[in-house]
Coordinates of C-alpha atoms in Angstrom, one line a residue:
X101 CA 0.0 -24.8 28.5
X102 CA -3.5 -26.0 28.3
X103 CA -5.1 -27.5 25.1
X104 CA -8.4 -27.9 23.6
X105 CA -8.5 -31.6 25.3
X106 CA -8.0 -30.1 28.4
X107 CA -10.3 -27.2 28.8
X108 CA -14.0 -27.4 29.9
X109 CA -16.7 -28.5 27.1
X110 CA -18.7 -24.9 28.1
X111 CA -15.2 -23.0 28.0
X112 CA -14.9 -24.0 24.5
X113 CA -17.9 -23.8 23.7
X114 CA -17.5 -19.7 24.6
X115 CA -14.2 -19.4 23.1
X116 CA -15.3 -21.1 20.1
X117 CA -18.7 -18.7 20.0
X118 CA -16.3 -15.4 20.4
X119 CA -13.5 -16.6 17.7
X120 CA -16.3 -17.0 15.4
X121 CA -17.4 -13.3 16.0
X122 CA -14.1 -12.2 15.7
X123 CA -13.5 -13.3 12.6
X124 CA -17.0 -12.2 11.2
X125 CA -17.0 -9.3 12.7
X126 CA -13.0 -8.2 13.7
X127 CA -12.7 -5.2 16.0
X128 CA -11.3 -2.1 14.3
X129 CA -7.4 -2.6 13.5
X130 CA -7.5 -5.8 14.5
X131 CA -7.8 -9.7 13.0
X132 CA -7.7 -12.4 15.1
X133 CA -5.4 -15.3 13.9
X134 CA -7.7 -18.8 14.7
X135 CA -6.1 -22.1 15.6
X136 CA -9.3 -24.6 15.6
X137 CA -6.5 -27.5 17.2
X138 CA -6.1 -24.9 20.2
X139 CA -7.9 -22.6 21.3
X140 CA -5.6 -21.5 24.5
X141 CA -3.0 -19.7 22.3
X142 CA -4.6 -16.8 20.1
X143 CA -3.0 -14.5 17.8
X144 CA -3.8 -11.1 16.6
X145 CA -2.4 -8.5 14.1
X146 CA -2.8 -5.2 15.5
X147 CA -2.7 -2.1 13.5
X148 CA -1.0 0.9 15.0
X149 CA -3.6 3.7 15.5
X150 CA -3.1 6.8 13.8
X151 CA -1.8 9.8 14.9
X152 CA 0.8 7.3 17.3
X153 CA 4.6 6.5 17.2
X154 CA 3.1 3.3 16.1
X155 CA 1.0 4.3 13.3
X156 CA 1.9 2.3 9.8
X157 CA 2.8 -0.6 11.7
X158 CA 1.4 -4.3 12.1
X159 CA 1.7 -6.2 15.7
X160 CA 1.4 -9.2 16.3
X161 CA 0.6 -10.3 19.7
X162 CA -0.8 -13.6 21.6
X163 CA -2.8 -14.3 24.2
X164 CA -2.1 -17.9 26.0
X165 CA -5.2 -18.9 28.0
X166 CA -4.1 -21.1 31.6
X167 CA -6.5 -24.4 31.9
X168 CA -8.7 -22.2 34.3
X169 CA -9.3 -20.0 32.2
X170 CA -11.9 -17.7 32.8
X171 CA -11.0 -17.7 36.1
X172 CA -7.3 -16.4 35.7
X173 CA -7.0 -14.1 32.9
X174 CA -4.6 -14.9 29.8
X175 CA -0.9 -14.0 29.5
X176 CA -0.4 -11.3 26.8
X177 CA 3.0 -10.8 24.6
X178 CA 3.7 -9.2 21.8
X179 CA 5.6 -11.0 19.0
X180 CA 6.7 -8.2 17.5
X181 CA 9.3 -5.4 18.7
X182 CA 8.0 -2.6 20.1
X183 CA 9.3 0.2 22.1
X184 CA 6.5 1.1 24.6
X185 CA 6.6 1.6 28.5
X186 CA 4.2 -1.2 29.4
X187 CA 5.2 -3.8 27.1
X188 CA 8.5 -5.5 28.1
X189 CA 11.6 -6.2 26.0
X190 CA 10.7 -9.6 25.8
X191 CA 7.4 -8.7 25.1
X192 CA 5.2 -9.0 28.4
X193 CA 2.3 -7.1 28.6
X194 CA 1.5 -4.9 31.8
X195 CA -2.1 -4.3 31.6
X196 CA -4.5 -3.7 34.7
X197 CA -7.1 -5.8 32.7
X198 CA -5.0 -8.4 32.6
X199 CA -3.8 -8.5 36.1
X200 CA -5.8 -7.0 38.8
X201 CA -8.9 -5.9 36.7
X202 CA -9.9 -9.2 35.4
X203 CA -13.0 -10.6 35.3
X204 CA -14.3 -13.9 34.0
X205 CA -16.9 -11.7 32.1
X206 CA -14.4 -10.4 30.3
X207 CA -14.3 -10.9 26.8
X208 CA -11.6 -11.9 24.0
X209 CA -13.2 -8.8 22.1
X210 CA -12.7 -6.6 24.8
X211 CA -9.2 -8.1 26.0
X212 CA -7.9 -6.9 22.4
X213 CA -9.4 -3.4 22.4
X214 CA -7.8 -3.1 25.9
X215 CA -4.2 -4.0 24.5
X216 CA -4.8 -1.8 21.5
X217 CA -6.0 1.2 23.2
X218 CA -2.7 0.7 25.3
X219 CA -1.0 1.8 22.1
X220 CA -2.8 4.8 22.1
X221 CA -2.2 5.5 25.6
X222 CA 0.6 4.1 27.4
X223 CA 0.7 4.2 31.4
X224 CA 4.3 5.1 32.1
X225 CA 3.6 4.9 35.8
X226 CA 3.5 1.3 35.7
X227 CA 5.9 0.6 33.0
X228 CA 8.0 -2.8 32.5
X229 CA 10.5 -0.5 29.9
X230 CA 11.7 1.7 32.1
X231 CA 13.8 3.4 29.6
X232 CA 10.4 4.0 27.3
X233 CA 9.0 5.2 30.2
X234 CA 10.9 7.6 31.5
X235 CA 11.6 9.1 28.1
X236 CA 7.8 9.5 27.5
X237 CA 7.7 11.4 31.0
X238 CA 10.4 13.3 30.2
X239 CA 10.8 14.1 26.6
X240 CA 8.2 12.6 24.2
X241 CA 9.6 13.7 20.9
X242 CA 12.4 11.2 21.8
X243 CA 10.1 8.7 23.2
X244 CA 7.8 9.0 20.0
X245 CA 11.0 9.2 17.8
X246 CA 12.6 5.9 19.5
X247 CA 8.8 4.4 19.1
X248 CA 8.7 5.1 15.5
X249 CA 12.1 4.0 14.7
X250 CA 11.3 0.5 16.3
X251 CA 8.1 0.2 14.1
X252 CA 9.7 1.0 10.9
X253 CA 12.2 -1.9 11.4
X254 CA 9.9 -4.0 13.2
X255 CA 6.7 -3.5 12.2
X256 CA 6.2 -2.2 8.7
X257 CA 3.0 -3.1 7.0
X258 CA 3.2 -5.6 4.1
X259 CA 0.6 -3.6 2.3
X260 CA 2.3 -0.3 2.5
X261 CA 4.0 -0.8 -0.7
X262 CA 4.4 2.3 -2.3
X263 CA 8.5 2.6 -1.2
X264 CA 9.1 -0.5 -2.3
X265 CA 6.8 -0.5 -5.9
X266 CA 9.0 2.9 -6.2
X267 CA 12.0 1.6 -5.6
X268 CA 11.1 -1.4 -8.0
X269 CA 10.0 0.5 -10.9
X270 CA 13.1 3.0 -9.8
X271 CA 15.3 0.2 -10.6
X272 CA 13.4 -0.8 -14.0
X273 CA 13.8 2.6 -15.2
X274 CA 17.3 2.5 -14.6
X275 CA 17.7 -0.7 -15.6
X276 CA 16.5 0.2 -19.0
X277 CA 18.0 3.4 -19.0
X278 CA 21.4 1.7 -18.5
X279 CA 20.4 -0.8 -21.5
X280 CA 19.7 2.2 -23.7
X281 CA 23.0 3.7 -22.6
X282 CA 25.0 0.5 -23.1
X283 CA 23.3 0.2 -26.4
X284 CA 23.1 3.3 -27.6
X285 CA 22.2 3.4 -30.9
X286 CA 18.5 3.4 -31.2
X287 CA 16.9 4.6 -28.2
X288 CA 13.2 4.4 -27.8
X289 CA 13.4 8.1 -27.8
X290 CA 15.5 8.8 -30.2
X291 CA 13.2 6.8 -32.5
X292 CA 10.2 8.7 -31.7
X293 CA 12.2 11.6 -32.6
X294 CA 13.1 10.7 -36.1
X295 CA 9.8 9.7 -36.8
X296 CA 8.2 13.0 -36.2
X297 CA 10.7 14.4 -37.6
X298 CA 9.7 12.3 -41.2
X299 CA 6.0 14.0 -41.0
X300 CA 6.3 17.4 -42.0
X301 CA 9.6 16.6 -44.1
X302 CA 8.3 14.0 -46.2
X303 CA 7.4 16.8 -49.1
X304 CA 6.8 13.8 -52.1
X305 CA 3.9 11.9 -50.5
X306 CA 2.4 14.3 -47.9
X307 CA 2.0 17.4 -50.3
X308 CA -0.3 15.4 -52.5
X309 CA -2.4 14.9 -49.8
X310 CA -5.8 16.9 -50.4
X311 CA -6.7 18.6 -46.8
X312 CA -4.7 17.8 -43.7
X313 CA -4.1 20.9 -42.6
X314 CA -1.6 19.7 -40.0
X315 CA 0.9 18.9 -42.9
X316 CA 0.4 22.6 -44.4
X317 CA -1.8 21.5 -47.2
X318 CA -2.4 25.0 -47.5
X319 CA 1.0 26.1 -49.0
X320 CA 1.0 22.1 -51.4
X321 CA -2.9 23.4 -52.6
X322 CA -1.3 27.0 -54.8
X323 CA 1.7 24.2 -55.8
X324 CA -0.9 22.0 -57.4
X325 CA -3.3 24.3 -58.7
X326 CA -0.9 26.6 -60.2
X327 CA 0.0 24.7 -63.0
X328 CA -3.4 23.4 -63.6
X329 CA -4.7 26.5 -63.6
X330 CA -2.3 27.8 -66.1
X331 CA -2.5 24.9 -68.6
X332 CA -6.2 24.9 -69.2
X333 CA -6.7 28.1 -70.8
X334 CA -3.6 26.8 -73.2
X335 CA -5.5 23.9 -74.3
X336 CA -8.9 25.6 -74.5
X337 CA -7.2 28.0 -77.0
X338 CA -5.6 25.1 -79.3
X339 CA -8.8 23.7 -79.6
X340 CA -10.8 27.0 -80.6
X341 CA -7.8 27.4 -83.0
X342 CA -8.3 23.6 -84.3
X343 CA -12.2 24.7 -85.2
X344 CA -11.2 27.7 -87.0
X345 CA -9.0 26.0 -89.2
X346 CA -11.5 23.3 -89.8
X347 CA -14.0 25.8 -91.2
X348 CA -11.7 27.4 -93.3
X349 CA -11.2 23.9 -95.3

């Protein structure tokens, strides 16, 4: 395999000009994985497009450039598993743009697009999986079901988290559920309960309260006015009685 010592000054010169636009400006499910020591081996993460057995995954793939390169086109592999008619179980990829179709023109960008839209549409006619591609001829619910199983073992995206953040706070829950019912004597719950419970049954502090309706200050109002009410008039009538006496003496 070639290194950047080896390679022509105006070959990496190119290569160096496309892996800067790569990264600046990645294709669309793809990001190019730079190695500045050597540019003949070049790694990509490729997203599985929608609406494909492959959808939901991430693949990472190489491309190993020969020390003529652009004359002879790359090698392509896939790192990662996958269950497709024209990538091979060791991961060889059978692509007409990487075979008979090359051309020096030919770009990194366009390369990766090729190898992506492959995903999208497999050529079972030339296939190095014989197995995938006879199913896909054949019966493509298996094919696509054999395609999808290989990508959730294989190929499941780090960022698609949700099973795994659900199975995490799954386990907290239960872990503190089982706490609670090791403990058992004060559970969070339980202690919310009781303390509602103390609201409308405290009657010695929350009657005396002047207007929170909530408490039924409605029904504590009559309690206190009642016997206000009733001893005013009593002590109005002592003190009328008081003055009368007075004026008599």
């Amino acid at each position: 395999m070639a290194t950047n010592e080896n390679l022509p000054p105006n070959v990496i010169r190119q290569l160096a000009k496309e892996l800067k636009n790569l990264d600046e400006s990645p294709p669309e499910g793809i990001r190019v994985i730079v190695n500045d020591d050597d540019f003949t081996s070049i790694s990509a993460d490729i997203d599985g497009p929608g609406g494909t057995p492959y959808e939901n995954g991430i693949f990472r793939m190489k491309l190993v450039l020969s020390h003529d390169f652009p004359q002879s086109p790359p090698k392509g592999f896939f790192v990662t598993k996958i269950f497709h008619p024209n990538i091979s179980s060791s991961g060889e990829i059978c692509v007409n743009t990487l075979k008979k179709d090359w051309n020096p023109s030919h770009g990194l960008r366009h390369v990766l697009l090729v190898v992506r839209c492959l995903l999208i549409e497999p050529f079972p006619e030339s296939a190095l999986n014989e197995q995938a591609g006879k199913m896909l001829l054949e019966n493509y619910e298996d094919y696509a079901r054999h395609a999808r199983l290989y990508t959730g073992i294989h190929a499941l995206k780090p960022k698609n988290k949700p099973k795994s953040g659900a199975i995490t706070e799954s386990t907290t829950a239960l872990n503190v559920d089982q706490s609670n019912t090791i403990v058992g004597e004060n559970p969070p719950t339980a202690q919310c309960a009781t303390t509602t419970n103390k609201v409308p049954g405290s009657n010695s502090q929350d009657q005396n309260a002047p207007s929170d309706p909530a408490l039924g200050s409605s029904a504590a109002v009559p309690k206190k006015e009642g016997p206000a009410a009733t001893k005013a008039p009593v002590d109005k009538k002592k003190i009328d009685a008081r003055k009368k006496s007075l004026k008599r003496l």
